[in-house]
CSV table of C-alpha atoms in Angstrom, one decimal:
chain,number,residue,atom,x,y,z
A,1,MET,CA,-21.8,48.4,-15.2
A,2,GLY,CA,-22.2,45.7,-17.8
A,3,GLN,CA,-24.5,42.6,-17.3
A,4,THR,CA,-24.0,39.1,-18.6
A,5,THR,CA,-27.0,36.9,-19.0
A,6,ASN,CA,-26.8,33.2,-18.7
A,7,GLN,CA,-29.8,32.2,-20.8
A,8,GLY,CA,-29.2,28.5,-20.4
A,9,GLN,CA,-29.6,28.7,-16.6
A,10,GLY,CA,-32.1,31.6,-16.5
A,11,THR,CA,-29.9,33.8,-14.2
A,12,THR,CA,-28.3,37.2,-14.6
A,13,VAL,CA,-25.1,38.0,-12.8
A,14,SER,CA,-22.7,40.9,-12.8
A,15,GLU,CA,-19.3,40.4,-14.3
A,16,ALA,CA,-18.0,43.9,-13.6
A,17,THR,CA,-16.7,43.2,-10.1
A,18,ASP,CA,-12.9,43.3,-10.0
A,19,TYR,CA,-12.1,39.6,-10.5
A,20,GLY,CA,-9.6,40.2,-13.3
A,21,GLY,CA,-6.4,39.4,-11.4
A,22,ALA,CA,-5.3,35.9,-10.6
A,23,GLY,CA,-5.7,35.0,-7.0
A,24,LYS,CA,-8.5,37.5,-6.3
A,25,ILE,CA,-11.2,34.9,-6.5
A,26,ARG,CA,-11.4,33.0,-3.3
A,27,THR,CA,-14.8,31.3,-3.3
A,28,MET,CA,-16.9,29.3,-5.8
A,29,GLU,CA,-19.6,32.0,-5.5
A,30,GLU,CA,-17.1,34.7,-6.7
A,31,PHE,CA,-16.0,32.4,-9.6
A,32,ALA,CA,-19.5,31.7,-10.6
A,33,ALA,CA,-20.2,35.5,-10.7
A,34,ALA,CA,-17.1,36.2,-12.7
A,35,ALA,CA,-17.9,33.4,-15.2
A,36,GLY,CA,-21.4,34.6,-15.6
A,37,LEU,CA,-22.9,31.3,-14.4
A,38,SER,CA,-25.1,30.2,-11.5
A,39,ARG,CA,-23.4,28.8,-8.4
A,40,PRO,CA,-25.3,25.4,-8.7
A,41,THR,CA,-24.1,25.0,-12.3
A,42,VAL,CA,-20.4,25.6,-11.3
A,43,SER,CA,-20.8,23.3,-8.3
A,44,LYS,CA,-22.3,20.6,-10.6
A,45,TYR,CA,-19.3,21.0,-12.9
A,46,PHE,CA,-16.7,20.5,-10.2
A,47,ASN,CA,-18.6,17.5,-8.8
A,48,ASP,CA,-18.7,15.9,-12.3
A,49,PRO,CA,-17.6,17.8,-15.4
A,50,ASP,CA,-19.6,15.5,-17.7
A,51,SER,CA,-22.8,16.4,-15.9
A,52,VAL,CA,-23.1,19.8,-17.5
A,53,ARG,CA,-23.7,20.5,-21.2
A,54,PRO,CA,-20.6,20.7,-23.4
A,55,ALA,CA,-21.0,24.4,-24.1
A,56,THR,CA,-21.3,25.1,-20.4
A,57,ARG,CA,-18.3,22.9,-19.6
A,58,GLU,CA,-16.2,24.8,-22.2
A,59,ARG,CA,-17.3,28.1,-20.8
A,60,ILE,CA,-16.3,27.1,-17.3
A,61,GLU,CA,-13.0,25.7,-18.4
A,62,ASN,CA,-12.2,28.8,-20.3
A,63,ALA,CA,-13.1,30.9,-17.2
A,64,ILE,CA,-10.8,28.7,-15.1
A,65,LYS,CA,-7.9,29.5,-17.4
A,66,ARG,CA,-8.7,33.1,-17.7
A,67,LEU,CA,-9.3,33.8,-14.1
A,68,GLY,CA,-6.7,31.4,-12.7
A,69,TYR,CA,-9.2,29.9,-10.3
A,70,GLN,CA,-8.3,26.8,-8.3
A,71,PRO,CA,-11.2,25.4,-6.2
A,72,ASN,CA,-10.8,24.0,-2.7
A,73,LEU,CA,-11.1,20.3,-3.7
A,74,LEU,CA,-11.4,19.2,0.0
A,75,ALA,CA,-14.3,21.6,0.4
A,76,VAL,CA,-15.9,20.4,-2.9
A,77,ASN,CA,-15.5,16.8,-1.7
A,78,PHE,CA,-17.0,17.6,1.7
A,79,ASN,CA,-20.1,19.0,0.1
A,80,ARG,CA,-20.7,16.1,-2.2
A,81,LYS,CA,-23.5,13.6,-1.5
A,82,ALA,CA,-21.1,10.9,-2.8
A,83,PRO,CA,-17.4,11.9,-2.0
A,84,LYS,CA,-14.8,11.0,-4.6
A,85,THR,CA,-11.8,10.6,-2.3
A,86,ILE,CA,-10.5,7.4,-0.7
A,87,GLY,CA,-8.1,7.1,2.2
A,88,MET,CA,-5.1,4.8,2.3
A,89,ILE,CA,-2.8,3.9,5.3
A,90,VAL,CA,0.5,2.0,5.0
A,91,PRO,CA,3.2,1.1,7.6
A,92,SER,CA,6.0,2.9,5.7
A,93,LEU,CA,6.2,5.0,2.6
A,94,VAL,CA,10.0,4.5,2.3
A,95,ASP,CA,9.5,0.7,1.9
A,96,PRO,CA,9.4,0.3,-1.9
A,97,PHE,CA,6.8,-2.4,-1.7
A,98,TYR,CA,4.3,-0.1,0.0
A,99,ALA,CA,5.4,2.8,-2.1
A,100,ALA,CA,4.6,0.8,-5.2
A,101,LEU,CA,1.3,-0.3,-3.8
A,102,VAL,CA,0.3,3.3,-3.1
A,103,GLU,CA,1.3,4.4,-6.5
A,104,GLN,CA,-0.8,1.7,-8.2
A,105,VAL,CA,-3.8,2.5,-6.1
A,106,GLU,CA,-3.5,6.2,-6.7
A,107,LEU,CA,-3.2,5.9,-10.5
A,108,SER,CA,-6.0,3.3,-10.8
A,109,ALA,CA,-8.2,5.4,-8.5
A,110,LEU,CA,-7.8,8.4,-10.7
A,111,ASP,CA,-9.1,6.3,-13.7
A,112,GLU,CA,-12.1,5.5,-11.6
A,113,GLY,CA,-12.7,9.2,-10.8
A,114,TYR,CA,-11.3,9.1,-7.2
A,115,TRP,CA,-8.3,10.8,-5.7
A,116,THR,CA,-6.4,9.3,-2.8
A,117,ILE,CA,-5.3,10.6,0.6
A,118,VAL,CA,-2.3,8.6,1.8
A,119,LEU,CA,-1.2,8.5,5.4
A,120,ASN,CA,1.9,6.8,6.9
A,121,SER,CA,1.8,5.0,10.2
A,122,HIS,CA,5.7,4.9,10.4
A,123,GLY,CA,5.6,1.5,12.0
A,124,GLU,CA,4.1,3.0,15.2
A,125,ARG,CA,0.9,2.1,16.9
A,126,SER,CA,0.2,5.7,18.0
A,127,MET,CA,0.8,7.0,14.4
A,128,GLU,CA,-1.5,4.3,12.9
A,129,GLU,CA,-4.2,5.3,15.4
A,130,ARG,CA,-3.7,9.0,14.6
A,131,ALA,CA,-4.0,8.2,10.8
A,132,VAL,CA,-7.2,6.3,11.4
A,133,ARG,CA,-8.7,9.2,13.4
A,134,THR,CA,-7.6,11.6,10.7
A,135,LEU,CA,-9.5,9.6,8.0
A,136,MET,CA,-12.5,9.4,10.2
A,137,SER,CA,-12.5,13.2,10.6
A,138,MET,CA,-12.6,13.5,6.8
A,139,ARG,CA,-15.4,12.7,4.4
A,140,VAL,CA,-13.9,9.9,2.4
A,141,ALA,CA,-15.8,7.3,0.4
A,142,GLY,CA,-13.8,4.4,1.8
A,143,SER,CA,-10.3,3.3,2.8
A,144,ILE,CA,-7.6,0.7,2.0
A,145,VAL,CA,-5.5,0.0,5.1
A,146,VAL,CA,-2.3,-2.0,5.4
A,147,PRO,CA,-2.4,-2.5,9.2
A,148,LEU,CA,0.7,-2.7,11.4
A,149,GLY,CA,-0.6,-6.0,12.7
A,150,THR,CA,0.4,-7.2,16.1
A,151,THR,CA,0.6,-3.6,17.5
A,152,SER,CA,-2.6,-2.3,15.8
A,153,GLU,CA,-5.3,-0.9,18.0
A,154,ILE,CA,-8.1,-3.3,16.8
A,155,SER,CA,-10.9,-1.3,18.4
A,156,THR,CA,-9.9,1.8,16.4
A,157,LEU,CA,-9.8,-0.2,13.1
A,158,LYS,CA,-13.2,-1.6,13.9
A,159,GLU,CA,-14.5,2.0,14.3
A,160,LEU,CA,-13.1,2.8,10.9
A,161,ALA,CA,-14.7,-0.2,9.4
A,162,GLY,CA,-18.0,0.9,10.9
A,163,ALA,CA,-17.7,4.5,9.5
A,164,PHE,CA,-16.7,3.8,5.9
A,165,PRO,CA,-16.2,0.9,3.5
A,166,LEU,CA,-12.8,-0.7,4.3
A,167,VAL,CA,-10.5,-3.2,2.6
A,168,LEU,CA,-7.4,-4.6,4.3
A,169,ALA,CA,-4.3,-5.3,2.2
A,170,ASP,CA,-1.1,-7.3,2.7
A,171,THR,CA,-1.7,-8.4,6.3
A,172,ARG,CA,-4.8,-9.4,8.2
A,173,VAL,CA,-6.2,-8.3,11.5
A,174,ASP,CA,-9.3,-9.6,13.4
A,175,ILE,CA,-12.0,-7.3,12.0
A,176,ASP,CA,-14.8,-7.9,9.6
A,177,ALA,CA,-13.5,-6.5,6.4
A,178,PRO,CA,-12.5,-8.0,3.0
A,179,PHE,CA,-8.8,-8.8,2.5
A,180,VAL,CA,-6.3,-9.2,-0.3
A,181,GLY,CA,-2.8,-10.5,0.3
A,182,THR,CA,-0.2,-13.1,-0.5
A,183,ASP,CA,-0.8,-16.8,0.2
A,184,ASN,CA,2.2,-17.3,2.5
A,185,PHE,CA,1.8,-21.1,2.6
A,186,GLN,CA,2.0,-21.3,-1.2
A,187,SER,CA,4.9,-18.9,-1.5
A,188,ILE,CA,7.1,-20.4,1.3
A,189,SER,CA,6.4,-23.9,0.0
A,190,LEU,CA,7.5,-22.9,-3.4
A,191,ILE,CA,10.9,-21.5,-2.3
A,192,VAL,CA,11.5,-24.4,0.2
A,193,ASP,CA,10.9,-26.9,-2.7
A,194,TYR,CA,13.4,-25.1,-4.9
A,195,LEU,CA,16.1,-24.9,-2.2
A,196,LEU,CA,15.8,-28.6,-1.3
A,197,ARG,CA,16.0,-29.6,-5.0
A,198,THR,CA,19.1,-27.6,-5.6
A,199,GLY,CA,21.2,-28.1,-2.4
A,200,GLU,CA,21.2,-28.7,1.3
A,201,ALA,CA,18.1,-28.1,3.4
A,202,PRO,CA,17.5,-24.4,4.4
A,203,CYS,CA,17.3,-23.0,7.9
A,204,TYR,CA,14.8,-20.2,8.3
A,205,PHE,CA,15.9,-16.7,9.3
A,206,ASP,CA,12.8,-15.3,10.9
A,207,MET,CA,11.5,-11.7,10.7
A,208,PRO,CA,10.3,-9.6,13.7
A,209,ARG,CA,6.8,-10.6,14.6
A,210,VAL,CA,5.2,-7.3,13.5
A,211,ASN,CA,2.2,-8.8,11.8
A,212,ARG,CA,0.4,-12.0,10.8
A,213,ASN,CA,2.7,-12.5,7.7
A,214,ALA,CA,5.6,-13.1,10.1
A,215,LEU,CA,3.6,-15.8,12.0
A,216,GLU,CA,2.3,-17.4,8.8
A,217,ARG,CA,5.6,-17.6,7.0
A,218,ARG,CA,7.3,-19.2,10.0
A,219,GLU,CA,4.5,-21.8,10.3
A,220,ALA,CA,4.6,-22.3,6.5
A,221,TYR,CA,8.3,-23.1,6.6
A,222,VAL,CA,7.9,-25.7,9.3
A,223,ARG,CA,5.0,-27.4,7.5
A,224,ALA,CA,6.9,-27.3,4.2
A,225,MET,CA,10.0,-28.9,5.7
A,226,GLU,CA,8.0,-31.6,7.6
A,227,ARG,CA,6.1,-32.5,4.5
A,228,ARG,CA,9.4,-33.3,2.8
A,229,ASN,CA,10.8,-35.1,5.8
A,230,ALA,CA,13.4,-32.4,6.4
A,231,LEU,CA,14.3,-31.0,9.8
A,232,PRO,CA,13.1,-27.4,10.4
A,233,GLU,CA,15.8,-25.1,11.8
A,234,ILE,CA,14.7,-21.6,12.9
A,235,ILE,CA,16.8,-18.5,13.7
A,236,SER,CA,14.5,-16.4,15.8
A,237,ALA,CA,14.1,-12.7,15.5
A,238,PRO,CA,13.2,-10.0,18.1
A,239,ALA,CA,9.5,-9.6,18.9
A,240,HIS,CA,9.0,-6.2,17.3
A,241,SER,CA,11.0,-4.0,15.0
A,242,TRP,CA,10.4,-2.6,11.5
A,243,ALA,CA,14.2,-2.2,10.9
A,244,PHE,CA,14.4,-5.6,9.2
A,245,GLU,CA,17.8,-5.0,7.6
A,246,ALA,CA,19.5,-3.8,10.8
A,247,VAL,CA,18.0,-6.5,13.0
A,248,ALA,CA,19.1,-9.2,10.5
A,249,PHE,CA,22.6,-7.7,10.1
A,250,GLU,CA,23.1,-7.7,13.9
A,251,GLN,CA,21.8,-11.2,14.4
A,252,MET,CA,23.8,-12.7,11.5
A,253,THR,CA,27.0,-10.9,12.8
A,254,ASN,CA,26.5,-12.5,16.2
A,255,LEU,CA,25.9,-15.9,14.7
A,256,LEU,CA,28.9,-15.8,12.5
A,257,SER,CA,31.1,-14.6,15.4
A,258,ASN,CA,29.9,-17.1,17.9
A,259,GLY,CA,29.5,-20.4,16.1
A,260,PRO,CA,28.4,-22.4,13.1
A,261,LEU,CA,25.1,-21.8,11.4
A,262,PRO,CA,22.4,-24.6,11.5
A,263,THR,CA,23.0,-25.0,7.7
A,264,ASN,CA,24.7,-23.0,5.0
A,265,THR,CA,21.5,-22.4,3.1
A,266,ILE,CA,19.4,-19.6,4.6
A,267,LEU,CA,15.8,-18.9,3.7
A,268,CYS,CA,14.9,-15.4,5.0
A,269,ALA,CA,11.3,-14.3,5.8
A,270,THR,CA,11.7,-11.1,3.8
A,271,ASP,CA,14.1,-9.8,1.2
A,272,ARG,CA,14.9,-6.9,3.5
A,273,THR,CA,16.0,-9.5,6.1
A,274,ALA,CA,18.1,-11.2,3.4
A,275,PHE,CA,19.9,-7.9,2.6
A,276,GLY,CA,21.0,-7.7,6.3
A,277,VAL,CA,22.1,-11.4,6.2
A,278,MET,CA,24.2,-10.9,3.0
A,279,ALA,CA,25.8,-7.7,4.3
A,280,ALA,CA,26.9,-9.5,7.5
A,281,ALA,CA,28.3,-12.4,5.4
A,282,SER,CA,30.2,-9.9,3.3
A,283,GLU,CA,31.7,-8.3,6.5
A,284,HIS,CA,32.9,-11.8,7.4
A,285,ARG,CA,34.4,-12.4,3.9
A,286,LEU,CA,32.0,-15.2,3.1
A,287,THR,CA,30.8,-15.6,-0.4
A,288,VAL,CA,27.1,-15.9,-1.1
A,289,GLY,CA,25.8,-17.6,-4.2
A,290,ARG,CA,25.0,-21.0,-5.9
A,291,GLU,CA,28.7,-21.9,-5.8
A,292,GLY,CA,29.5,-19.9,-2.7
A,293,GLN,CA,30.0,-20.7,1.0
A,294,LEU,CA,26.4,-19.6,1.7
A,295,ARG,CA,23.2,-19.8,-0.2
A,296,VAL,CA,20.6,-17.1,0.7
A,297,ALA,CA,17.0,-16.7,-0.5
A,298,GLY,CA,14.3,-14.3,0.4
A,299,HIS,CA,10.6,-13.5,0.1
A,300,ASP,CA,8.7,-10.6,-1.6
A,301,ASP,CA,10.8,-9.7,-4.7
A,302,HIS,CA,11.7,-6.3,-3.2
A,303,PRO,CA,12.6,-3.8,-6.0
A,304,PHE,CA,16.2,-3.9,-5.0
A,305,SER,CA,16.5,-7.7,-5.0
A,306,ARG,CA,17.6,-7.8,-8.7
A,307,PHE,CA,20.4,-5.3,-7.9
A,308,ALA,CA,21.8,-6.9,-4.7
A,309,SER,CA,25.3,-8.4,-5.0
A,310,PRO,CA,24.7,-11.2,-5.7
A,311,SER,CA,21.2,-10.8,-7.1
A,312,LEU,CA,18.7,-12.3,-4.7
A,313,THR,CA,16.7,-15.5,-5.3
A,314,THR,CA,13.2,-15.0,-3.9
A,315,VAL,CA,9.5,-15.4,-4.4
A,316,ALA,CA,7.6,-12.5,-5.9
A,317,GLN,CA,4.4,-11.1,-4.5
A,318,ASP,CA,2.0,-9.7,-7.1
A,319,GLY,CA,1.8,-6.1,-5.7
A,320,HIS,CA,0.1,-4.8,-8.9
A,321,LYS,CA,-2.7,-7.4,-8.6
A,322,MET,CA,-3.0,-6.8,-4.9
A,323,ALA,CA,-3.5,-3.0,-5.5
A,324,MET,CA,-6.0,-3.6,-8.3
A,325,LEU,CA,-8.0,-6.1,-6.3
A,326,ALA,CA,-8.0,-4.0,-3.2
A,327,LEU,CA,-9.3,-1.0,-5.1
A,328,GLY,CA,-11.8,-3.0,-7.0
A,329,MET,CA,-13.2,-4.5,-3.8
A,330,LEU,CA,-13.3,-1.0,-2.2
A,331,ILE,CA,-15.2,0.6,-5.1
A,332,GLY,CA,-17.6,-2.4,-5.0
A,333,ARG,CA,-18.3,-1.8,-1.4
A,334,ILE,CA,-18.7,1.9,-1.9
A,335,GLY,CA,-21.3,1.0,-4.5
A,336,GLY,CA,-23.2,-1.2,-2.0
A,337,GLU,CA,-21.7,-4.7,-2.5
A,338,THR,CA,-21.2,-6.7,0.7
A,339,ASP,CA,-18.3,-9.0,-0.3
A,340,GLU,CA,-16.4,-10.0,2.9
A,341,SER,CA,-14.1,-12.5,1.2
A,342,ALA,CA,-10.3,-12.9,1.4
A,343,HIS,CA,-8.3,-13.1,-1.8
A,344,LEU,CA,-5.0,-14.9,-1.5
A,345,LEU,CA,-2.5,-14.3,-4.3
A,346,GLU,CA,0.1,-16.9,-5.5
A,347,ALA,CA,3.7,-15.9,-5.6
A,348,GLN,CA,6.2,-16.8,-8.4
A,349,LEU,CA,9.8,-18.1,-8.0
A,350,ARG,CA,12.6,-15.7,-9.0
A,351,MET,CA,15.8,-17.7,-9.5
A,352,ARG,CA,18.8,-15.5,-9.3
A,353,ASN,CA,22.5,-15.8,-8.2
A,354,SER,CA,22.3,-15.9,-4.4
A,355,ALA,CA,20.9,-19.5,-4.3
């Protein structure tokens, strides 16, 4: 039986064991033996490829290709002194805003040497709590959480913040953690200004009160109107539902069936709300647009806003910057920084055909 000597590591291991077939190597110990290297050297490589000498790295990478070995990355991460995974929880992965936020965090985290475990709370308190418990059962370096908000279990989120570095994104809850989100008072003021300059005063089509954004945007609308000596008119929404389009469609249908609107200019709390409003208007054969029977505006710059009919006037949140700041703050906290600040991002006006 032949012997292979790894002179650089001072160990001698047998390579004659039957590891030739792909899928036969199940552990890192077996791979190390087949590659003719010590287990600590192989482990060091999988923790950080740049930590081993170039010749050793090349030898390991050739062995990976030759033997078809795929390490258990979760196990590798669990055994690290400094894990290289981060957790992320969002309310919905089918919402394009949150999907884009996740994508940007994932890609940027890879550039920083981290990979991301993404969990979806599906708009449900129990699912958010389950996602938090799942992260706490894993060995992650830290987490970025977009909380549900009004239905979040605050005590559970506080436990998470005590277990790992934590950054909140998009909406705040009452825990001690840094935050990055949109300045709702700036964004709503911006769109109210535009609508007042270009036509009649807007009424406000509220969103379900699922989080602090809902409360802040409603208050921001009232303040913005009062500062301009205009009368605030609010169309209230149900207390809790993440089905923004369906809720708005049903409400707008009832309003159009039962009486006049407060005004024919409607500022919606979210673009998803605006989609429901415009669909109901279309069902009632009302034209929406600058020269139409109704003007409709939204908030967020949802990826579909440009392609609505008509295209939706709105204010754009900077999702890219939100993701980059959240990740940067998290990596800073993983490295020992103690920044507890809140970063509020300004939105930009998107003037399109609906208003």
